[in-house]
């Protein structure tokens, strides 16, 4: 079933349960569906659906927060990476250490493609830092990169870049982990809805078999 239709199941189930009560009060017998679902069983299922729906919502909201955190952490890493590439190319371009200096993907690029490029850049920076000073006359090793901070120039080190990259990696991992958890929670909720739908489809024919044609309760059977 499409996920978007599932929010209607809670009020729908409540309508069925109310009608179910009326049928049992009228017939003075318990109504059991052909799949053995009872009023109590559907009530329990409703409670599980409500709990599962709340859990999904909590996880979904958490995912929005985690994605926002990842974006916030990624922006300074992206700015540093672009400047690091420019500095490496400009100051250590005479060395083989920079090799095939990686391009820095757009900040909106999927992390699966973004992180390898930025890690490659960090490794290149480390290789330059490992060179003898005489091999890089245009720079002072270990290489630092100039960044604008409130109108002032500050120098960022390789260690600071690696730390920021580590924070970004952790944020990316949290988003991926929660996304998998959210997927599983939605699957569990959807399975409960499928169970409810299967039972509710049996309700009308069961009631029709219990009550005489034309009975008032047959005129207001809840619809799925």
mmCIF file with all atom_site columns, C-alpha atoms in Angstrom:
data_model
loop_
_atom_site.group_PDB
_atom_site.id
_atom_site.type_symbol
_atom_site.label_atom_id
_atom_site.label_alt_id
_atom_site.label_comp_id
_atom_site.label_asym_id
_atom_site.label_entity_id
_atom_site.label_seq_id
_atom_site.pdbx_PDB_ins_code
_atom_site.Cartn_x
_atom_site.Cartn_y
_atom_site.Cartn_z
_atom_site.occupancy
_atom_site.B_iso_or_equiv
_atom_site.pdbx_formal_charge
_atom_site.auth_seq_id
_atom_site.auth_comp_id
_atom_site.auth_asym_id
_atom_site.auth_atom_id
_atom_site.pdbx_PDB_model_num
ATOM 1   C CA . UNK A 1 1   ? 0.000   0.000   0.000  1.00 0.00 ? 1   UNK A CA 1
ATOM 2   C CA . UNK A 1 2   ? 1.264   3.519   -0.683 1.00 0.00 ? 2   UNK A CA 1
ATOM 3   C CA . UNK A 1 3   ? 2.672   5.033   2.495  1.00 0.00 ? 3   UNK A CA 1
ATOM 4   C CA . UNK A 1 4   ? 0.686   8.218   2.021  1.00 0.00 ? 4   UNK A CA 1
ATOM 5   C CA . UNK A 1 5   ? -2.677  6.461   2.460  1.00 0.00 ? 5   UNK A CA 1
ATOM 6   C CA . UNK A 1 6   ? -1.886  4.833   5.772  1.00 0.00 ? 6   UNK A CA 1
ATOM 7   C CA . UNK A 1 7   ? -2.687  7.727   8.116  1.00 0.00 ? 7   UNK A CA 1
ATOM 8   C CA . UNK A 1 8   ? -6.405  7.160   7.433  1.00 0.00 ? 8   UNK A CA 1
ATOM 9   C CA . UNK A 1 9   ? -6.327  3.696   8.964  1.00 0.00 ? 9   UNK A CA 1
ATOM 10  C CA . UNK A 1 10  ? -6.562  4.794   12.605 1.00 0.00 ? 10  UNK A CA 1
ATOM 11  C CA . UNK A 1 11  ? -9.910  6.641   12.302 1.00 0.00 ? 11  UNK A CA 1
ATOM 12  C CA . UNK A 1 12  ? -11.137 3.955   9.889  1.00 0.00 ? 12  UNK A CA 1
ATOM 13  C CA . UNK A 1 13  ? -10.366 1.169   12.330 1.00 0.00 ? 13  UNK A CA 1
ATOM 14  C CA . UNK A 1 14  ? -12.148 3.093   15.082 1.00 0.00 ? 14  UNK A CA 1
ATOM 15  C CA . UNK A 1 15  ? -15.274 3.277   12.905 1.00 0.00 ? 15  UNK A CA 1
ATOM 16  C CA . UNK A 1 16  ? -15.148 -0.476  12.385 1.00 0.00 ? 16  UNK A CA 1
ATOM 17  C CA . UNK A 1 17  ? -14.666 -1.116  16.098 1.00 0.00 ? 17  UNK A CA 1
ATOM 18  C CA . UNK A 1 18  ? -17.655 1.062   16.977 1.00 0.00 ? 18  UNK A CA 1
ATOM 19  C CA . UNK A 1 19  ? -19.851 -0.765  14.482 1.00 0.00 ? 19  UNK A CA 1
ATOM 20  C CA . UNK A 1 20  ? -18.465 -4.094  15.693 1.00 0.00 ? 20  UNK A CA 1
ATOM 21  C CA . UNK A 1 21  ? -19.634 -3.221  19.218 1.00 0.00 ? 21  UNK A CA 1
ATOM 22  C CA . UNK A 1 22  ? -23.117 -2.484  17.918 1.00 0.00 ? 22  UNK A CA 1
ATOM 23  C CA . UNK A 1 23  ? -23.279 -5.820  16.099 1.00 0.00 ? 23  UNK A CA 1
ATOM 24  C CA . UNK A 1 24  ? -22.203 -7.770  19.171 1.00 0.00 ? 24  UNK A CA 1
ATOM 25  C CA . UNK A 1 25  ? -24.668 -5.880  21.384 1.00 0.00 ? 25  UNK A CA 1
ATOM 26  C CA . UNK A 1 26  ? -27.433 -6.615  18.894 1.00 0.00 ? 26  UNK A CA 1
ATOM 27  C CA . UNK A 1 27  ? -26.675 -10.307 18.394 1.00 0.00 ? 27  UNK A CA 1
ATOM 28  C CA . UNK A 1 28  ? -25.515 -10.875 21.988 1.00 0.00 ? 28  UNK A CA 1
ATOM 29  C CA . UNK A 1 29  ? -22.690 -13.000 20.571 1.00 0.00 ? 29  UNK A CA 1
ATOM 30  C CA . UNK A 1 30  ? -19.060 -12.373 19.796 1.00 0.00 ? 30  UNK A CA 1
ATOM 31  C CA . UNK A 1 31  ? -18.352 -11.549 16.174 1.00 0.00 ? 31  UNK A CA 1
ATOM 32  C CA . UNK A 1 32  ? -15.323 -13.468 14.878 1.00 0.00 ? 32  UNK A CA 1
ATOM 33  C CA . UNK A 1 33  ? -14.082 -12.940 11.346 1.00 0.00 ? 33  UNK A CA 1
ATOM 34  C CA . UNK A 1 34  ? -13.126 -15.809 9.082  1.00 0.00 ? 34  UNK A CA 1
ATOM 35  C CA . UNK A 1 35  ? -9.444  -15.115 9.730  1.00 0.00 ? 35  UNK A CA 1
ATOM 36  C CA . UNK A 1 36  ? -10.154 -15.420 13.492 1.00 0.00 ? 36  UNK A CA 1
ATOM 37  C CA . UNK A 1 37  ? -9.859  -11.683 14.130 1.00 0.00 ? 37  UNK A CA 1
ATOM 38  C CA . UNK A 1 38  ? -11.960 -10.529 17.109 1.00 0.00 ? 38  UNK A CA 1
ATOM 39  C CA . UNK A 1 39  ? -12.953 -7.113  18.412 1.00 0.00 ? 39  UNK A CA 1
ATOM 40  C CA . UNK A 1 40  ? -10.259 -7.356  21.088 1.00 0.00 ? 40  UNK A CA 1
ATOM 41  C CA . UNK A 1 41  ? -7.752  -8.464  18.487 1.00 0.00 ? 41  UNK A CA 1
ATOM 42  C CA . UNK A 1 42  ? -8.504  -5.448  16.289 1.00 0.00 ? 42  UNK A CA 1
ATOM 43  C CA . UNK A 1 43  ? -8.344  -3.154  19.319 1.00 0.00 ? 43  UNK A CA 1
ATOM 44  C CA . UNK A 1 44  ? -4.901  -4.489  20.134 1.00 0.00 ? 44  UNK A CA 1
ATOM 45  C CA . UNK A 1 45  ? -3.867  -4.076  16.497 1.00 0.00 ? 45  UNK A CA 1
ATOM 46  C CA . UNK A 1 46  ? -5.062  -0.463  16.555 1.00 0.00 ? 46  UNK A CA 1
ATOM 47  C CA . UNK A 1 47  ? -2.936  0.265   19.618 1.00 0.00 ? 47  UNK A CA 1
ATOM 48  C CA . UNK A 1 48  ? 0.099   -1.272  17.918 1.00 0.00 ? 48  UNK A CA 1
ATOM 49  C CA . UNK A 1 49  ? -0.538  0.793   14.793 1.00 0.00 ? 49  UNK A CA 1
ATOM 50  C CA . UNK A 1 50  ? -0.816  3.996   16.809 1.00 0.00 ? 50  UNK A CA 1
ATOM 51  C CA . UNK A 1 51  ? 2.434   3.185   18.631 1.00 0.00 ? 51  UNK A CA 1
ATOM 52  C CA . UNK A 1 52  ? 4.207   2.286   15.382 1.00 0.00 ? 52  UNK A CA 1
ATOM 53  C CA . UNK A 1 53  ? 2.985   5.473   13.718 1.00 0.00 ? 53  UNK A CA 1
ATOM 54  C CA . UNK A 1 54  ? 4.287   7.570   16.619 1.00 0.00 ? 54  UNK A CA 1
ATOM 55  C CA . UNK A 1 55  ? 7.642   5.791   16.454 1.00 0.00 ? 55  UNK A CA 1
ATOM 56  C CA . UNK A 1 56  ? 7.926   6.412   12.727 1.00 0.00 ? 56  UNK A CA 1
ATOM 57  C CA . UNK A 1 57  ? 7.132   10.090  13.222 1.00 0.00 ? 57  UNK A CA 1
ATOM 58  C CA . UNK A 1 58  ? 9.774   10.427  15.942 1.00 0.00 ? 58  UNK A CA 1
ATOM 59  C CA . UNK A 1 59  ? 12.360  8.743   13.741 1.00 0.00 ? 59  UNK A CA 1
ATOM 60  C CA . UNK A 1 60  ? 11.371  10.885  10.753 1.00 0.00 ? 60  UNK A CA 1
ATOM 61  C CA . UNK A 1 61  ? 11.726  14.095  12.765 1.00 0.00 ? 61  UNK A CA 1
ATOM 62  C CA . UNK A 1 62  ? 15.078  12.874  14.019 1.00 0.00 ? 62  UNK A CA 1
ATOM 63  C CA . UNK A 1 63  ? 16.160  12.270  10.443 1.00 0.00 ? 63  UNK A CA 1
ATOM 64  C CA . UNK A 1 64  ? 15.378  15.882  9.537  1.00 0.00 ? 64  UNK A CA 1
ATOM 65  C CA . UNK A 1 65  ? 17.521  17.086  12.439 1.00 0.00 ? 65  UNK A CA 1
ATOM 66  C CA . UNK A 1 66  ? 20.395  14.778  11.505 1.00 0.00 ? 66  UNK A CA 1
ATOM 67  C CA . UNK A 1 67  ? 20.288  15.905  7.881  1.00 0.00 ? 67  UNK A CA 1
ATOM 68  C CA . UNK A 1 68  ? 20.340  19.536  8.983  1.00 0.00 ? 68  UNK A CA 1
ATOM 69  C CA . UNK A 1 69  ? 23.340  18.808  11.211 1.00 0.00 ? 69  UNK A CA 1
ATOM 70  C CA . UNK A 1 70  ? 25.146  17.089  8.342  1.00 0.00 ? 70  UNK A CA 1
ATOM 71  C CA . UNK A 1 71  ? 24.567  20.083  6.061  1.00 0.00 ? 71  UNK A CA 1
ATOM 72  C CA . UNK A 1 72  ? 25.778  22.474  8.747  1.00 0.00 ? 72  UNK A CA 1
ATOM 73  C CA . UNK A 1 73  ? 28.956  20.433  9.312  1.00 0.00 ? 73  UNK A CA 1
ATOM 74  C CA . UNK A 1 74  ? 29.597  19.956  5.604  1.00 0.00 ? 74  UNK A CA 1
ATOM 75  C CA . UNK A 1 75  ? 29.639  23.656  4.667  1.00 0.00 ? 75  UNK A CA 1
ATOM 76  C CA . UNK A 1 76  ? 32.887  24.591  6.486  1.00 0.00 ? 76  UNK A CA 1
ATOM 77  C CA . UNK A 1 77  ? 34.518  21.360  5.304  1.00 0.00 ? 77  UNK A CA 1
ATOM 78  C CA . UNK A 1 78  ? 33.590  22.257  1.743  1.00 0.00 ? 78  UNK A CA 1
ATOM 79  C CA . UNK A 1 79  ? 34.968  25.779  2.063  1.00 0.00 ? 79  UNK A CA 1
ATOM 80  C CA . UNK A 1 80  ? 38.226  24.483  3.565  1.00 0.00 ? 80  UNK A CA 1
ATOM 81  C CA . UNK A 1 81  ? 38.538  21.792  0.906  1.00 0.00 ? 81  UNK A CA 1
ATOM 82  C CA . UNK A 1 82  ? 38.189  24.283  -1.935 1.00 0.00 ? 82  UNK A CA 1
ATOM 83  C CA . UNK A 1 83  ? 40.812  26.570  -0.414 1.00 0.00 ? 83  UNK A CA 1
ATOM 84  C CA . UNK A 1 84  ? 43.106  23.621  0.340  1.00 0.00 ? 84  UNK A CA 1
ATOM 85  C CA . UNK A 1 85  ? 42.951  22.543  -3.282 1.00 0.00 ? 85  UNK A CA 1
ATOM 86  C CA . UNK A 1 86  ? 43.765  26.073  -4.425 1.00 0.00 ? 86  UNK A CA 1
ATOM 87  C CA . UNK A 1 87  ? 46.647  26.372  -1.950 1.00 0.00 ? 87  UNK A CA 1
ATOM 88  C CA . UNK A 1 88  ? 48.093  22.972  -2.793 1.00 0.00 ? 88  UNK A CA 1
ATOM 89  C CA . UNK A 1 89  ? 47.943  23.673  -6.490 1.00 0.00 ? 89  UNK A CA 1
ATOM 90  C CA . UNK A 1 90  ? 49.407  27.155  -6.116 1.00 0.00 ? 90  UNK A CA 1
ATOM 91  C CA . UNK A 1 91  ? 52.123  26.437  -3.562 1.00 0.00 ? 91  UNK A CA 1
ATOM 92  C CA . UNK A 1 92  ? 53.087  22.804  -4.200 1.00 0.00 ? 92  UNK A CA 1
ATOM 93  C CA . UNK A 1 93  ? 52.317  22.531  -7.894 1.00 0.00 ? 93  UNK A CA 1
ATOM 94  C CA . UNK A 1 94  ? 56.002  21.947  -8.610 1.00 0.00 ? 94  UNK A CA 1
ATOM 95  C CA . UNK A 1 95  ? 55.947  18.612  -6.731 1.00 0.00 ? 95  UNK A CA 1
ATOM 96  C CA . UNK A 1 96  ? 54.776  15.138  -7.620 1.00 0.00 ? 96  UNK A CA 1
ATOM 97  C CA . UNK A 1 97  ? 53.120  14.887  -4.203 1.00 0.00 ? 97  UNK A CA 1
ATOM 98  C CA . UNK A 1 98  ? 49.944  16.565  -5.347 1.00 0.00 ? 98  UNK A CA 1
ATOM 99  C CA . UNK A 1 99  ? 49.553  13.924  -8.063 1.00 0.00 ? 99  UNK A CA 1
ATOM 100 C CA . UNK A 1 100 ? 46.106  14.052  -9.623 1.00 0.00 ? 100 UNK A CA 1
ATOM 101 C CA . UNK A 1 101 ? 44.712  16.717  -7.340 1.00 0.00 ? 101 UNK A CA 1
ATOM 102 C CA . UNK A 1 102 ? 41.038  15.791  -6.890 1.00 0.00 ? 102 UNK A CA 1
ATOM 103 C CA . UNK A 1 103 ? 38.239  18.112  -7.894 1.00 0.00 ? 103 UNK A CA 1
ATOM 104 C CA . UNK A 1 104 ? 35.942  19.086  -5.029 1.00 0.00 ? 104 UNK A CA 1
ATOM 105 C CA . UNK A 1 105 ? 32.336  18.122  -5.833 1.00 0.00 ? 105 UNK A CA 1
ATOM 106 C CA . UNK A 1 106 ? 29.475  20.514  -5.188 1.00 0.00 ? 106 UNK A CA 1
ATOM 107 C CA . UNK A 1 107 ? 28.415  20.731  -1.542 1.00 0.00 ? 107 UNK A CA 1
ATOM 108 C CA . UNK A 1 108 ? 25.070  19.151  -2.508 1.00 0.00 ? 108 UNK A CA 1
ATOM 109 C CA . UNK A 1 109 ? 26.747  16.039  -3.947 1.00 0.00 ? 109 UNK A CA 1
ATOM 110 C CA . UNK A 1 110 ? 25.788  12.664  -2.480 1.00 0.00 ? 110 UNK A CA 1
ATOM 111 C CA . UNK A 1 111 ? 28.148  11.923  0.451  1.00 0.00 ? 111 UNK A CA 1
ATOM 112 C CA . UNK A 1 112 ? 29.078  8.594   -1.156 1.00 0.00 ? 112 UNK A CA 1
ATOM 113 C CA . UNK A 1 113 ? 30.780  10.571  -3.928 1.00 0.00 ? 113 UNK A CA 1
ATOM 114 C CA . UNK A 1 114 ? 31.725  13.647  -1.932 1.00 0.00 ? 114 UNK A CA 1
ATOM 115 C CA . UNK A 1 115 ? 33.654  12.093  0.953  1.00 0.00 ? 115 UNK A CA 1
ATOM 116 C CA . UNK A 1 116 ? 36.154  10.051  -1.132 1.00 0.00 ? 116 UNK A CA 1
ATOM 117 C CA . UNK A 1 117 ? 37.227  13.185  -3.011 1.00 0.00 ? 117 UNK A CA 1
ATOM 118 C CA . UNK A 1 118 ? 37.696  15.195  0.176  1.00 0.00 ? 118 UNK A CA 1
ATOM 119 C CA . UNK A 1 119 ? 39.590  12.334  1.847  1.00 0.00 ? 119 UNK A CA 1
ATOM 120 C CA . UNK A 1 120 ? 41.843  12.144  -1.197 1.00 0.00 ? 120 UNK A CA 1
ATOM 121 C CA . UNK A 1 121 ? 42.521  15.845  -0.789 1.00 0.00 ? 121 UNK A CA 1
ATOM 122 C CA . UNK A 1 122 ? 43.410  15.330  2.879  1.00 0.00 ? 122 UNK A CA 1
ATOM 123 C CA . UNK A 1 123 ? 45.854  12.580  1.882  1.00 0.00 ? 123 UNK A CA 1
ATOM 124 C CA . UNK A 1 124 ? 47.427  14.858  -0.744 1.00 0.00 ? 124 UNK A CA 1
ATOM 125 C CA . UNK A 1 125 ? 47.854  17.586  1.857  1.00 0.00 ? 125 UNK A CA 1
ATOM 126 C CA . UNK A 1 126 ? 49.548  15.088  4.178  1.00 0.00 ? 126 UNK A CA 1
ATOM 127 C CA . UNK A 1 127 ? 51.938  14.023  1.389  1.00 0.00 ? 127 UNK A CA 1
ATOM 128 C CA . UNK A 1 128 ? 52.949  17.634  0.818  1.00 0.00 ? 128 UNK A CA 1
ATOM 129 C CA . UNK A 1 129 ? 53.523  18.128  4.545  1.00 0.00 ? 129 UNK A CA 1
ATOM 130 C CA . UNK A 1 130 ? 55.834  15.102  4.515  1.00 0.00 ? 130 UNK A CA 1
ATOM 131 C CA . UNK A 1 131 ? 58.133  16.654  1.895  1.00 0.00 ? 131 UNK A CA 1
ATOM 132 C CA . UNK A 1 132 ? 61.395  18.367  2.830  1.00 0.00 ? 132 UNK A CA 1
ATOM 133 C CA . UNK A 1 133 ? 61.017  22.123  3.089  1.00 0.00 ? 133 UNK A CA 1
ATOM 134 C CA . UNK A 1 134 ? 63.443  22.668  0.236  1.00 0.00 ? 134 UNK A CA 1
ATOM 135 C CA . UNK A 1 135 ? 61.095  20.800  -2.126 1.00 0.00 ? 135 UNK A CA 1
ATOM 136 C CA . UNK A 1 136 ? 58.338  23.358  -1.565 1.00 0.00 ? 136 UNK A CA 1
ATOM 137 C CA . UNK A 1 137 ? 59.994  26.759  -1.655 1.00 0.00 ? 137 UNK A CA 1
ATOM 138 C CA . UNK A 1 138 ? 56.710  28.647  -2.108 1.00 0.00 ? 138 UNK A CA 1
ATOM 139 C CA . UNK A 1 139 ? 55.243  27.371  1.159  1.00 0.00 ? 139 UNK A CA 1
ATOM 140 C CA . UNK A 1 140 ? 56.144  26.969  4.788  1.00 0.00 ? 140 UNK A CA 1
ATOM 141 C CA . UNK A 1 141 ? 55.686  23.380  5.902  1.00 0.00 ? 141 UNK A CA 1
ATOM 142 C CA . UNK A 1 142 ? 53.581  21.999  7.370  1.00 0.00 ? 142 UNK A CA 1
ATOM 143 C CA . UNK A 1 143 ? 51.281  23.740  4.942  1.00 0.00 ? 143 UNK A CA 1
ATOM 144 C CA . UNK A 1 144 ? 48.445  25.834  6.322  1.00 0.00 ? 144 UNK A CA 1
ATOM 145 C CA . UNK A 1 145 ? 45.641  27.357  4.281  1.00 0.00 ? 145 UNK A CA 1
ATOM 146 C CA . UNK A 1 146 ? 44.292  30.912  4.559  1.00 0.00 ? 146 UNK A CA 1
ATOM 147 C CA . UNK A 1 147 ? 40.643  31.282  5.501  1.00 0.00 ? 147 UNK A CA 1
ATOM 148 C CA . UNK A 1 148 ? 38.525  34.365  6.000  1.00 0.00 ? 148 UNK A CA 1
ATOM 149 C CA . UNK A 1 149 ? 37.078  34.638  9.476  1.00 0.00 ? 149 UNK A CA 1
ATOM 150 C CA . UNK A 1 150 ? 35.021  37.745  10.218 1.00 0.00 ? 150 UNK A CA 1
ATOM 151 C CA . UNK A 1 151 ? 37.176  39.761  7.822  1.00 0.00 ? 151 UNK A CA 1
ATOM 152 C CA . UNK A 1 152 ? 40.457  38.473  9.217  1.00 0.00 ? 152 UNK A CA 1
ATOM 153 C CA . UNK A 1 153 ? 42.762  35.871  7.674  1.00 0.00 ? 153 UNK A CA 1
ATOM 154 C CA . UNK A 1 154 ? 43.299  32.779  9.818  1.00 0.00 ? 154 UNK A CA 1
ATOM 155 C CA . UNK A 1 155 ? 45.483  29.814  8.968  1.00 0.00 ? 155 UNK A CA 1
ATOM 156 C CA . UNK A 1 156 ? 43.934  26.347  9.100  1.00 0.00 ? 156 UNK A CA 1
ATOM 157 C CA . UNK A 1 157 ? 46.099  23.299  9.633  1.00 0.00 ? 157 UNK A CA 1
ATOM 158 C CA . UNK A 1 158 ? 45.872  19.832  8.168  1.00 0.00 ? 158 UNK A CA 1
ATOM 159 C CA . UNK A 1 159 ? 44.887  18.532  11.605 1.00 0.00 ? 159 UNK A CA 1
ATOM 160 C CA . UNK A 1 160 ? 41.970  20.945  11.811 1.00 0.00 ? 160 UNK A CA 1
ATOM 161 C CA . UNK A 1 161 ? 40.820  19.889  8.361  1.00 0.00 ? 161 UNK A CA 1
ATOM 162 C CA . UNK A 1 162 ? 41.027  16.196  9.269  1.00 0.00 ? 162 UNK A CA 1
ATOM 163 C CA . UNK A 1 163 ? 39.056  16.843  12.483 1.00 0.00 ? 163 UNK A CA 1
ATOM 164 C CA . UNK A 1 164 ? 36.339  18.668  10.549 1.00 0.00 ? 164 UNK A CA 1
ATOM 165 C CA . UNK A 1 165 ? 36.278  15.859  8.002  1.00 0.00 ? 165 UNK A CA 1
ATOM 166 C CA . UNK A 1 166 ? 35.911  13.351  10.837 1.00 0.00 ? 166 UNK A CA 1
ATOM 167 C CA . UNK A 1 167 ? 32.921  15.264  12.207 1.00 0.00 ? 167 UNK A CA 1
ATOM 168 C CA . UNK A 1 168 ? 31.355  15.257  8.748  1.00 0.00 ? 168 UNK A CA 1
ATOM 169 C CA . UNK A 1 169 ? 31.938  11.524  8.345  1.00 0.00 ? 169 UNK A CA 1
ATOM 170 C CA . UNK A 1 170 ? 30.281  10.886  11.714 1.00 0.00 ? 170 UNK A CA 1
ATOM 171 C CA . UNK A 1 171 ? 27.300  13.052  10.724 1.00 0.00 ? 171 UNK A CA 1
ATOM 172 C CA . UNK A 1 172 ? 26.958  11.222  7.404  1.00 0.00 ? 172 UNK A CA 1
ATOM 173 C CA . UNK A 1 173 ? 27.077  7.862   9.192  1.00 0.00 ? 173 UNK A CA 1
ATOM 174 C CA . UNK A 1 174 ? 24.363  8.969   11.634 1.00 0.00 ? 174 UNK A CA 1
ATOM 175 C CA . UNK A 1 175 ? 22.081  10.017  8.792  1.00 0.00 ? 175 UNK A CA 1
ATOM 176 C CA . UNK A 1 176 ? 22.618  6.703   6.994  1.00 0.00 ? 176 UNK A CA 1
ATOM 177 C CA . UNK A 1 177 ? 22.051  4.666   10.166 1.00 0.00 ? 177 UNK A CA 1
ATOM 178 C CA . UNK A 1 178 ? 18.852  6.483   11.059 1.00 0.00 ? 178 UNK A CA 1
ATOM 179 C CA . UNK A 1 179 ? 17.619  6.227   7.476  1.00 0.00 ? 179 UNK A CA 1
ATOM 180 C CA . UNK A 1 180 ? 17.960  2.448   7.659  1.00 0.00 ? 180 UNK A CA 1
ATOM 181 C CA . UNK A 1 181 ? 16.187  2.391   11.027 1.00 0.00 ? 181 UNK A CA 1
ATOM 182 C CA . UNK A 1 182 ? 13.399  4.588   9.651  1.00 0.00 ? 182 UNK A CA 1
ATOM 183 C CA . UNK A 1 183 ? 12.994  2.264   6.678  1.00 0.00 ? 183 UNK A CA 1
ATOM 184 C CA . UNK A 1 184 ? 12.636  -0.727  8.997  1.00 0.00 ? 184 UNK A CA 1
ATOM 185 C CA . UNK A 1 185 ? 10.156  1.080   11.254 1.00 0.00 ? 185 UNK A CA 1
ATOM 186 C CA . UNK A 1 186 ? 8.039   2.040   8.264  1.00 0.00 ? 186 UNK A CA 1
ATOM 187 C CA . UNK A 1 187 ? 8.105   -1.559  7.118  1.00 0.00 ? 187 UNK A CA 1
ATOM 188 C CA . UNK A 1 188 ? 6.863   -2.718  10.511 1.00 0.00 ? 188 UNK A CA 1
ATOM 189 C CA . UNK A 1 189 ? 4.100   -0.103  10.516 1.00 0.00 ? 189 UNK A CA 1
ATOM 190 C CA . UNK A 1 190 ? 3.074   -0.988  6.957  1.00 0.00 ? 190 UNK A CA 1
ATOM 191 C CA . UNK A 1 191 ? 2.914   -4.671  7.878  1.00 0.00 ? 191 UNK A CA 1
ATOM 192 C CA . UNK A 1 192 ? 0.473   -3.815  10.676 1.00 0.00 ? 192 UNK A CA 1
ATOM 193 C CA . UNK A 1 193 ? -1.631  -1.813  8.238  1.00 0.00 ? 193 UNK A CA 1
ATOM 194 C CA . UNK A 1 194 ? -1.665  -4.747  5.840  1.00 0.00 ? 194 UNK A CA 1
ATOM 195 C CA . UNK A 1 195 ? -2.911  -7.007  8.654  1.00 0.00 ? 195 UNK A CA 1
ATOM 196 C CA . UNK A 1 196 ? -5.625  -4.490  9.505  1.00 0.00 ? 196 UNK A CA 1
ATOM 197 C CA . UNK A 1 197 ? -6.691  -4.111  5.883  1.00 0.00 ? 197 UNK A CA 1
ATOM 198 C CA . UNK A 1 198 ? -6.941  -7.875  5.438  1.00 0.00 ? 198 UNK A CA 1
ATOM 199 C CA . UNK A 1 199 ? -9.221  -8.098  8.491  1.00 0.00 ? 199 UNK A CA 1
ATOM 200 C CA . UNK A 1 200 ? -11.399 -5.113  7.598  1.00 0.00 ? 200 UNK A CA 1
ATOM 201 C CA . UNK A 1 201 ? -12.046 -6.514  4.128  1.00 0.00 ? 201 UNK A CA 1
ATOM 202 C CA . UNK A 1 202 ? -13.619 -9.535  5.834  1.00 0.00 ? 202 UNK A CA 1
ATOM 203 C CA . UNK A 1 203 ? -15.803 -7.511  8.164  1.00 0.00 ? 203 UNK A CA 1
ATOM 204 C CA . UNK A 1 204 ? -18.681 -6.614  5.845  1.00 0.00 ? 204 UNK A CA 1
ATOM 205 C CA . UNK A 1 205 ? -19.350 -10.128 4.481  1.00 0.00 ? 205 UNK A CA 1
ATOM 206 C CA . UNK A 1 206 ? -19.116 -11.568 8.010  1.00 0.00 ? 206 UNK A CA 1
ATOM 207 C CA . UNK A 1 207 ? -21.662 -9.103  9.385  1.00 0.00 ? 207 UNK A CA 1
ATOM 208 C CA . UNK A 1 208 ? -23.962 -9.745  6.427  1.00 0.00 ? 208 UNK A CA 1
ATOM 209 C CA . UNK A 1 209 ? -23.824 -13.398 7.328  1.00 0.00 ? 209 UNK A CA 1
ATOM 210 C CA . UNK A 1 210 ? -24.773 -12.635 10.914 1.00 0.00 ? 210 UNK A CA 1
ATOM 211 C CA . UNK A 1 211 ? -27.681 -10.237 10.373 1.00 0.00 ? 211 UNK A CA 1
ATOM 212 C CA . UNK A 1 212 ? -30.874 -10.554 8.381  1.00 0.00 ? 212 UNK A CA 1
ATOM 213 C CA . UNK A 1 213 ? -31.145 -8.648  5.107  1.00 0.00 ? 213 UNK A CA 1
ATOM 214 C CA . UNK A 1 214 ? -32.428 -5.111  5.588  1.00 0.00 ? 214 UNK A CA 1
ATOM 215 C CA . UNK A 1 215 ? -31.201 -4.815  9.177  1.00 0.00 ? 215 UNK A CA 1
ATOM 216 C CA . UNK A 1 216 ? -30.371 -1.247  10.218 1.00 0.00 ? 216 UNK A CA 1
ATOM 217 C CA . UNK A 1 217 ? -26.746 -2.136  10.988 1.00 0.00 ? 217 UNK A CA 1
ATOM 218 C CA . UNK A 1 218 ? -26.279 -3.322  7.402  1.00 0.00 ? 218 UNK A CA 1
ATOM 219 C CA . UNK A 1 219 ? -27.239 0.121   6.128  1.00 0.00 ? 219 UNK A CA 1
ATOM 220 C CA . UNK A 1 220 ? -24.315 1.877   7.837  1.00 0.00 ? 220 UNK A CA 1
ATOM 221 C CA . UNK A 1 221 ? -21.537 -0.666  7.384  1.00 0.00 ? 221 UNK A CA 1
ATOM 222 C CA . UNK A 1 222 ? -18.206 1.170   7.593  1.00 0.00 ? 222 UNK A CA 1
ATOM 223 C CA . UNK A 1 223 ? -16.271 1.283   4.344  1.00 0.00 ? 223 UNK A CA 1
ATOM 224 C CA . UNK A 1 224 ? -12.601 0.626   3.843  1.00 0.00 ? 224 UNK A CA 1
#
